Coordinates of C-alpha atoms in Angstrom, one line a residue:
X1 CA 0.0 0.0 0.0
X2 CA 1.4 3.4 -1.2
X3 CA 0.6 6.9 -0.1
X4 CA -0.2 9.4 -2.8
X5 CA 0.4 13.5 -1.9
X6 CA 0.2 16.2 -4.3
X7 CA 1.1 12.9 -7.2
X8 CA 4.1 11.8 -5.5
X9 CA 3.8 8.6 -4.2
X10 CA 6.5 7.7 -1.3
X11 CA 6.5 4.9 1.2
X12 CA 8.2 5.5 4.2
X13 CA 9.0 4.1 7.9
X14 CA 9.6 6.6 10.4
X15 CA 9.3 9.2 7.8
X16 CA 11.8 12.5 8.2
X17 CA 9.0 15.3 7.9
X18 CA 11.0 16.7 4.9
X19 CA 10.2 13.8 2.8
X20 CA 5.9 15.3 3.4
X21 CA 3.5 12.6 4.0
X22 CA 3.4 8.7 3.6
X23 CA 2.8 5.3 4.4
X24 CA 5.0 4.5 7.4
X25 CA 6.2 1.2 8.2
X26 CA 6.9 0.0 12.0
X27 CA 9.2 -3.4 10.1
X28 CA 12.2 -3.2 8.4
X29 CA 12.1 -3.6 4.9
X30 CA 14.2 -4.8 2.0
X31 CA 14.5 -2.2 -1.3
X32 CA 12.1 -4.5 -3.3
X33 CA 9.9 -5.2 -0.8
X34 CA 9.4 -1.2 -0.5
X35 CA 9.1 -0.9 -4.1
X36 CA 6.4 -3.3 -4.3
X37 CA 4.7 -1.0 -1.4
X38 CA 4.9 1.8 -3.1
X39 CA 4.0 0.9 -6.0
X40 CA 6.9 2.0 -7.7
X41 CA 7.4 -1.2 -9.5
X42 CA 6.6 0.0 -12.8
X43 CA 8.3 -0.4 -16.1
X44 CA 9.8 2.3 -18.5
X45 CA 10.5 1.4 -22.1
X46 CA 12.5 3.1 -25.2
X47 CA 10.0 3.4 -27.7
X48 CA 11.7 5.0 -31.3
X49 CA 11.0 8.5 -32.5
X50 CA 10.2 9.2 -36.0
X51 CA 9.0 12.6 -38.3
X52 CA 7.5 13.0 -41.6
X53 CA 8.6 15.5 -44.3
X54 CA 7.8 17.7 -45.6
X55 CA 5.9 19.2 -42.9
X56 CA 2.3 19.2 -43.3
X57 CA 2.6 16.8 -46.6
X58 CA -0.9 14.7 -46.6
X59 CA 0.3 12.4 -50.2
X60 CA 1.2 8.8 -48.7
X61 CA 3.7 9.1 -51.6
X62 CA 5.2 11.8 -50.7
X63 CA 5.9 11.5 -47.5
X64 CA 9.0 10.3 -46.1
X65 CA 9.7 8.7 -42.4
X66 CA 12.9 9.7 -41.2
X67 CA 14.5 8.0 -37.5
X68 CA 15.3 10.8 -35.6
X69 CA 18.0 8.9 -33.9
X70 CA 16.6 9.6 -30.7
X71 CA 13.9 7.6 -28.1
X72 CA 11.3 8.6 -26.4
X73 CA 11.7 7.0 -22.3
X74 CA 7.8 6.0 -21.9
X75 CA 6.5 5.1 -18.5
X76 CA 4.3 2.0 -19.0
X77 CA 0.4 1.9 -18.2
X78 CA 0.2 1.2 -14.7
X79 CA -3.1 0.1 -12.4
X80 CA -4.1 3.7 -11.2
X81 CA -2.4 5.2 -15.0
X82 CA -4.0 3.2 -17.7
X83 CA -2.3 5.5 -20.8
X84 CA 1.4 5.5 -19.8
X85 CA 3.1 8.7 -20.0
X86 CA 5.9 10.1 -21.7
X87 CA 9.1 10.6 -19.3
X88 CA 11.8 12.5 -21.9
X89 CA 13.6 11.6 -24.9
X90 CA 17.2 10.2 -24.8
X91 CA 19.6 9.1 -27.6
X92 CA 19.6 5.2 -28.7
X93 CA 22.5 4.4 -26.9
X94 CA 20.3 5.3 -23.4
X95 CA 20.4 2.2 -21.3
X96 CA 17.8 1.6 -18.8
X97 CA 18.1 0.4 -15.1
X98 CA 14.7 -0.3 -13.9
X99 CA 13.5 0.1 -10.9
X100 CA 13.5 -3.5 -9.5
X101 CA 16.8 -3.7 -11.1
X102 CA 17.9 -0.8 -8.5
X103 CA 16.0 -2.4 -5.4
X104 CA 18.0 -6.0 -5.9
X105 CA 21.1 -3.9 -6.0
X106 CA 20.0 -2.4 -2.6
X107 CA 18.5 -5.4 -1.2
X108 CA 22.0 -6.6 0.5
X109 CA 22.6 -3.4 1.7
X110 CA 19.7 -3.7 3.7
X111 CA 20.5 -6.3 6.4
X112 CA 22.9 -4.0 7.8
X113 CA 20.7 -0.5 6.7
X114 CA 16.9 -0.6 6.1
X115 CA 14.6 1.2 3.6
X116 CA 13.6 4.1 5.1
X117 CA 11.9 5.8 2.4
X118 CA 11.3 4.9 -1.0
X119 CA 9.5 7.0 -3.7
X120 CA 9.0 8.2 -7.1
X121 CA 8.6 11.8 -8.2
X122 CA 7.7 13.4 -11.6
X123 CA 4.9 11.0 -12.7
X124 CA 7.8 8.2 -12.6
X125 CA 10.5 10.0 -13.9
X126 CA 12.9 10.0 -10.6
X127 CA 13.0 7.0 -8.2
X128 CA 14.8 7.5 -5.0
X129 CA 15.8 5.6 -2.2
X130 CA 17.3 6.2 1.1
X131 CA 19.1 3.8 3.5
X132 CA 19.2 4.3 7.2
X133 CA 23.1 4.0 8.1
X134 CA 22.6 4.8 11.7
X135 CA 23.0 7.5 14.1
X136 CA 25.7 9.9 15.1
X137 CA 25.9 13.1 17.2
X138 CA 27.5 16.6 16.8
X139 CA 28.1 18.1 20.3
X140 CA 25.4 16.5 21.2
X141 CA 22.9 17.1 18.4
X142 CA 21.5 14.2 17.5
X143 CA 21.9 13.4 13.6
X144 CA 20.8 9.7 11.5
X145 CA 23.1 9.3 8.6
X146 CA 21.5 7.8 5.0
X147 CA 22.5 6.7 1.8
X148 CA 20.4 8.3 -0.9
X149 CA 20.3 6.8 -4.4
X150 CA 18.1 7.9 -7.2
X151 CA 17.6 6.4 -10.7
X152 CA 16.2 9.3 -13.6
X153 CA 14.6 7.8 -15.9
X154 CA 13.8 11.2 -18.4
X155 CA 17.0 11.3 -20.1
X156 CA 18.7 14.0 -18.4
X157 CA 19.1 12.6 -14.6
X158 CA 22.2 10.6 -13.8
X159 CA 22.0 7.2 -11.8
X160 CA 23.3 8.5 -8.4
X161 CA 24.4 7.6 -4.9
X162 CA 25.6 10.2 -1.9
X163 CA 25.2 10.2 1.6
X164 CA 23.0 12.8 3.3
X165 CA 21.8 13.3 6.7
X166 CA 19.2 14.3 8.9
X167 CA 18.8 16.3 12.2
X168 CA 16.7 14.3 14.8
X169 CA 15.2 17.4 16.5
X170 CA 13.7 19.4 13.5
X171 CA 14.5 16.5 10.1
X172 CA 16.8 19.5 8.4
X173 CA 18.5 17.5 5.5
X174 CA 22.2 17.8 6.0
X175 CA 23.9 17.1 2.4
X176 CA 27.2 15.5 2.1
X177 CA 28.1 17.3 -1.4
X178 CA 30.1 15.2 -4.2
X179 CA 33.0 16.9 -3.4
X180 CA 33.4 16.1 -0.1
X181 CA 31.7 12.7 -0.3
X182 CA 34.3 9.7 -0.5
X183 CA 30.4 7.5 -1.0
X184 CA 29.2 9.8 -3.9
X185 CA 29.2 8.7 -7.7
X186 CA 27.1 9.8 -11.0
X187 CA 26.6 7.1 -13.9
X188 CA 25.4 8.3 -17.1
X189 CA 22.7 6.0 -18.9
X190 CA 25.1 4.6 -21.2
X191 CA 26.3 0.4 -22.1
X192 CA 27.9 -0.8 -18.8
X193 CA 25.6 1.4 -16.3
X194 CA 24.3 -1.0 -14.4
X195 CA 27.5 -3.1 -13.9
X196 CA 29.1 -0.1 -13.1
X197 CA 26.2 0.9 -10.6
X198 CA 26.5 -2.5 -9.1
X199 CA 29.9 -2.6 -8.6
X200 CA 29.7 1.1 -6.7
X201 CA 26.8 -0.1 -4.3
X202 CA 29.0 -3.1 -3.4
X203 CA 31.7 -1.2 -2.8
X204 CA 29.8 1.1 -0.7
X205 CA 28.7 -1.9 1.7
X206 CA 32.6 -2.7 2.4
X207 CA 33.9 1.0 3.1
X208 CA 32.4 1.5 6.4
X209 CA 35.3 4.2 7.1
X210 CA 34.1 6.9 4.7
X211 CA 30.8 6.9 6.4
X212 CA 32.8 7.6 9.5
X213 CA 34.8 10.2 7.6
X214 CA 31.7 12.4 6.7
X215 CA 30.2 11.9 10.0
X216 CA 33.8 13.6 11.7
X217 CA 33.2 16.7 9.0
X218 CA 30.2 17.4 10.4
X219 CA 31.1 17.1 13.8
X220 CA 33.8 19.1 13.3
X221 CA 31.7 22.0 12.3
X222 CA 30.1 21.9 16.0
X223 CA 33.2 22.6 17.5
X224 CA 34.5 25.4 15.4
X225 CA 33.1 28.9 16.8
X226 CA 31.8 31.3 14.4
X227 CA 31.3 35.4 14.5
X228 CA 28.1 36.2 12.6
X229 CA 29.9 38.0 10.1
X230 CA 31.5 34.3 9.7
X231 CA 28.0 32.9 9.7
X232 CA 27.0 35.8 7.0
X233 CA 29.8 34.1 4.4
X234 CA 28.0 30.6 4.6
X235 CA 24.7 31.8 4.6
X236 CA 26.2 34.5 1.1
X237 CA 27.8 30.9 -0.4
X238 CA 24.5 29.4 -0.5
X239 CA 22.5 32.2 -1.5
X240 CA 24.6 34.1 -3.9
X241 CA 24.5 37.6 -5.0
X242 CA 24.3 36.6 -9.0
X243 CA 27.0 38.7 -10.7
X244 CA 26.2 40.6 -13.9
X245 CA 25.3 38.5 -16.9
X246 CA 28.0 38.8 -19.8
X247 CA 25.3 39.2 -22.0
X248 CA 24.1 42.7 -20.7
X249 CA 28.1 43.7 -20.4
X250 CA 28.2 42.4 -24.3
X251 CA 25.2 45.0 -25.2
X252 CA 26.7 47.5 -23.5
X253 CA 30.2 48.0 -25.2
X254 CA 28.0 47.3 -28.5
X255 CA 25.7 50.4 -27.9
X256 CA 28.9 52.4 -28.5
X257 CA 29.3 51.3 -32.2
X258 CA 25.4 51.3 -33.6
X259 CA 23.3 53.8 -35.3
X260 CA 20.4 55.6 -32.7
X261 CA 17.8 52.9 -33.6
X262 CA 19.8 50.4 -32.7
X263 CA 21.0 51.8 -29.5
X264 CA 17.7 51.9 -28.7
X265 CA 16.8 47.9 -29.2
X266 CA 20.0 47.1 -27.2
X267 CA 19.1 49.5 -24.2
X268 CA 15.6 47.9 -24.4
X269 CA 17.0 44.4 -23.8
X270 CA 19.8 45.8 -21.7
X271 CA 17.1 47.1 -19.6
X272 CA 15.3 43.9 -19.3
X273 CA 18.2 41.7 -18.4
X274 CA 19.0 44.5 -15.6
X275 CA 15.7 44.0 -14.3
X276 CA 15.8 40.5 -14.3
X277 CA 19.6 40.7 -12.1
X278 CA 17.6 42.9 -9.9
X279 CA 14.8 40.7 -9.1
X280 CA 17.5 37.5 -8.6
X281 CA 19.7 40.2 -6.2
X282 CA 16.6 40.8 -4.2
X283 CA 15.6 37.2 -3.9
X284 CA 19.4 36.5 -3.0
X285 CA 19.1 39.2 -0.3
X286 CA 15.8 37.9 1.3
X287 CA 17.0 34.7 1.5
X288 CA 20.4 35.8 3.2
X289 CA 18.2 38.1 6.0
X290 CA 16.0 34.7 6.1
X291 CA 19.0 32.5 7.1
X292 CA 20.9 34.9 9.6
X293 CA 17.3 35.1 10.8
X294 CA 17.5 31.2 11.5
X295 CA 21.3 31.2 12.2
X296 CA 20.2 33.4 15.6
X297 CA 17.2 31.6 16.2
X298 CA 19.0 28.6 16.1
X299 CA 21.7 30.0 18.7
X300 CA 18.6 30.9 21.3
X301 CA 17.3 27.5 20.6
X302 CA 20.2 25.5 21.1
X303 CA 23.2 27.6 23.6
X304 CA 25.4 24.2 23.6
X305 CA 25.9 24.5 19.9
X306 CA 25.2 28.5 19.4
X307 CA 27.5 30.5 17.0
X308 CA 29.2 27.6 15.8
X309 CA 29.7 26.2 11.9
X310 CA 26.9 23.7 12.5
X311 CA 24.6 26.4 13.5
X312 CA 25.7 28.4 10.4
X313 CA 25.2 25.8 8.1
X314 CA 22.0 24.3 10.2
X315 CA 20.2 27.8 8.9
X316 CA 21.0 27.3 5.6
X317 CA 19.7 23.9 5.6
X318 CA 16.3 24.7 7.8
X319 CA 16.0 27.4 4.8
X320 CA 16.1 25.0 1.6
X321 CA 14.1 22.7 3.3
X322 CA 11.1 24.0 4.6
X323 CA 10.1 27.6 2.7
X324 CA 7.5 26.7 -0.1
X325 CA 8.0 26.8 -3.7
X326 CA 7.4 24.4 -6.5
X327 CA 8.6 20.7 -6.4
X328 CA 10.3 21.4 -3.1
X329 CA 10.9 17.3 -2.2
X330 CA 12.8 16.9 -5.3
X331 CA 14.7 20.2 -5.1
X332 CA 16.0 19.0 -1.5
X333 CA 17.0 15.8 -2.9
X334 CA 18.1 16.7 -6.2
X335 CA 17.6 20.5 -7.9
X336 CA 18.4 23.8 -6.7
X337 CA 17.9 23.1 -2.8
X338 CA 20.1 20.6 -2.9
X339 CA 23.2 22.9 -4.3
X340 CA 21.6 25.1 -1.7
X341 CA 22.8 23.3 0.9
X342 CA 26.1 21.9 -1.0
X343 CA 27.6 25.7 -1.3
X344 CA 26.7 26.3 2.4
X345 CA 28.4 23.2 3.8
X346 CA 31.4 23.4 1.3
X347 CA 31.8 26.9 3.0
X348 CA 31.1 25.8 6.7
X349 CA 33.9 23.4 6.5
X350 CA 36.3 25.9 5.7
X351 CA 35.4 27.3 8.7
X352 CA 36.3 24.0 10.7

């Protein structure tokens, strides 16, 4: 049985409140058995792409079929989706890893590290999975450590496996970026993926000592005092000022060298693009004022671990996490959020 919110369907046992809603499960469970939970067993085929030309020709004689070289990735029909629907398009070499194909790959894993959630976003075209690996603590702050993998199956997602983390007391996500991550790696769809992805996930069960190695970085970043002008500088890396687009600079040293009527197209579009930096500039500087906002709330909150890197980078991930906006789950996991939350801890461990 599968929980449906807003037409992403996740199962979950003892859900983080970050990953919204869901069925939650008091056993633990293998990947597969969570797929079949969730529903998320479903099947996504390549199915060929072809035009006609000319355009608009209606003579059967005249027209010719040409192979586009390309695929379109098409979710099957499915008990509650009788049509199927169409995930993205992807060259001919795309392989596939389906879903069960992922959750058998997990399934050792899971002796040691249940399922703890298990979903799929975008009508199908993202599957994700998350392994509990256990808790730590930061000065005290309780933390549950995860392996997250997801599988795109839209043509432009990678097949992907990080660690990431979880605050006990308020479910912030807490992102290991690739970077830093000695447990991260990105496979393109291409021949050998899934060997390749097998291989990684096996050699993730055998290096306990990198999971270790991110839990000391973030531990770390509790000890390590911060000023708030310190705290400012993580809070900037994640939410970046943008700097001026080269293509307004471009317009600009052309104005010099056109005729008036020209001059007056390019300061039209100049114009635009400036108003477009300003609205990202005010949205970078709202979302700064929000996170020293939760950088000091967070130091009244919690005085053993106040002013210090964790708190810092706590703000910035109590930020991407829970203010609205479109496909926020996936974003945390995946989009925008996520490099959120990457920048700020990249700049919080400088700081430890």
């Amino acid at each position: 049985m599968s929980h449906e919110i807003f037409g992403e369907r996740i199962a979950l046992r003892n859900a983080p409140a970050w990953h919204g809603l869901g069925k939650v499960f008091t056993e633990a469970l293998s990947a597969s058995e969570a797929l079949k939970l969730a529903d998320c067993d479903y099947d996504v085929a390549k199915v060929p792409l072809f035009v006609t030309y000319p355009p608009g020709e209606t003579d059967p004689a005249k027209i010719k079929v040409l192979d586009t070289k390309h695929v379109g990735l098409v979710r099957l029909p499915t008990a509650d989706s009788p049509e199927g629907v169409v995930l993205g398009v992807a060259s001919h070499d795309y392989e596939l890893v389906q879903n069960r194909e992922i959750a058998r790959m997990l399934d050792p894993l899971t002796n040691e590290w249940p399922v703890e959630t298990l979903g799929a976003l975008k009508s199908g075209g993202i599957l994700f999975a998350t392994l509990d690996m256990g808790e730590f603590s930061v000065a005290g702050d309780k933390c549950r450590q995860y392996l997250l993998l997801s599988n795109g199956h839209d043509g432009t997602r990678s097949l992907t496996g990080y660690l990431t983390g979880v605050r006990v007391v308020c479910w912030n996500t807490l992102v290991m970026s690739e970077g830093q991550n000695a447990m991260a790696f990105r496979l393109r769809h291409v021949g050998g993926v899934k060997r390749e992805a097998e291989f990684y996930i096996n050699l993730i069960a055998g290096v306990r000592s990198a999971a270790k190695q991110a839990q000391g970085q973030l531990a770390r970043l509790g000890e390590a005092k911060v000023t708030t002008e310190q705290a400012q500088q993580v809070i900037a890396a994640a939410y970046p000022v943008p700097p001026e687009p080269e293509a307004q600079k471009r317009l600009q040293a052309m104005a010099q060298n056109l005729s008036a009527s020209q001059v007056a197209s390019v300061l039209a579009r100049t114009e635009e693009l400036r108003a477009r930096r300003a609205a990202d500039i005010e949205r970078a500087t709202t979302l700064q004022t929000a996170g020293l906002e939760l950088f000091e709330k967070f130091n009244a909150e919690h005085p053993d671990l106040a002013h210090t890197a964790w708190a810092a980078y706590n703000a910035v991930t109590e930020l991407a996490t829970w203010r609205e906006g479109p496909n926020a789950d996936a974003a945390v996991l995946f989009g925008n959020r996520w490099q959120e939350m990457s920048r700020g801890l990249a700049a919080a461990l400088t700081l430890a």
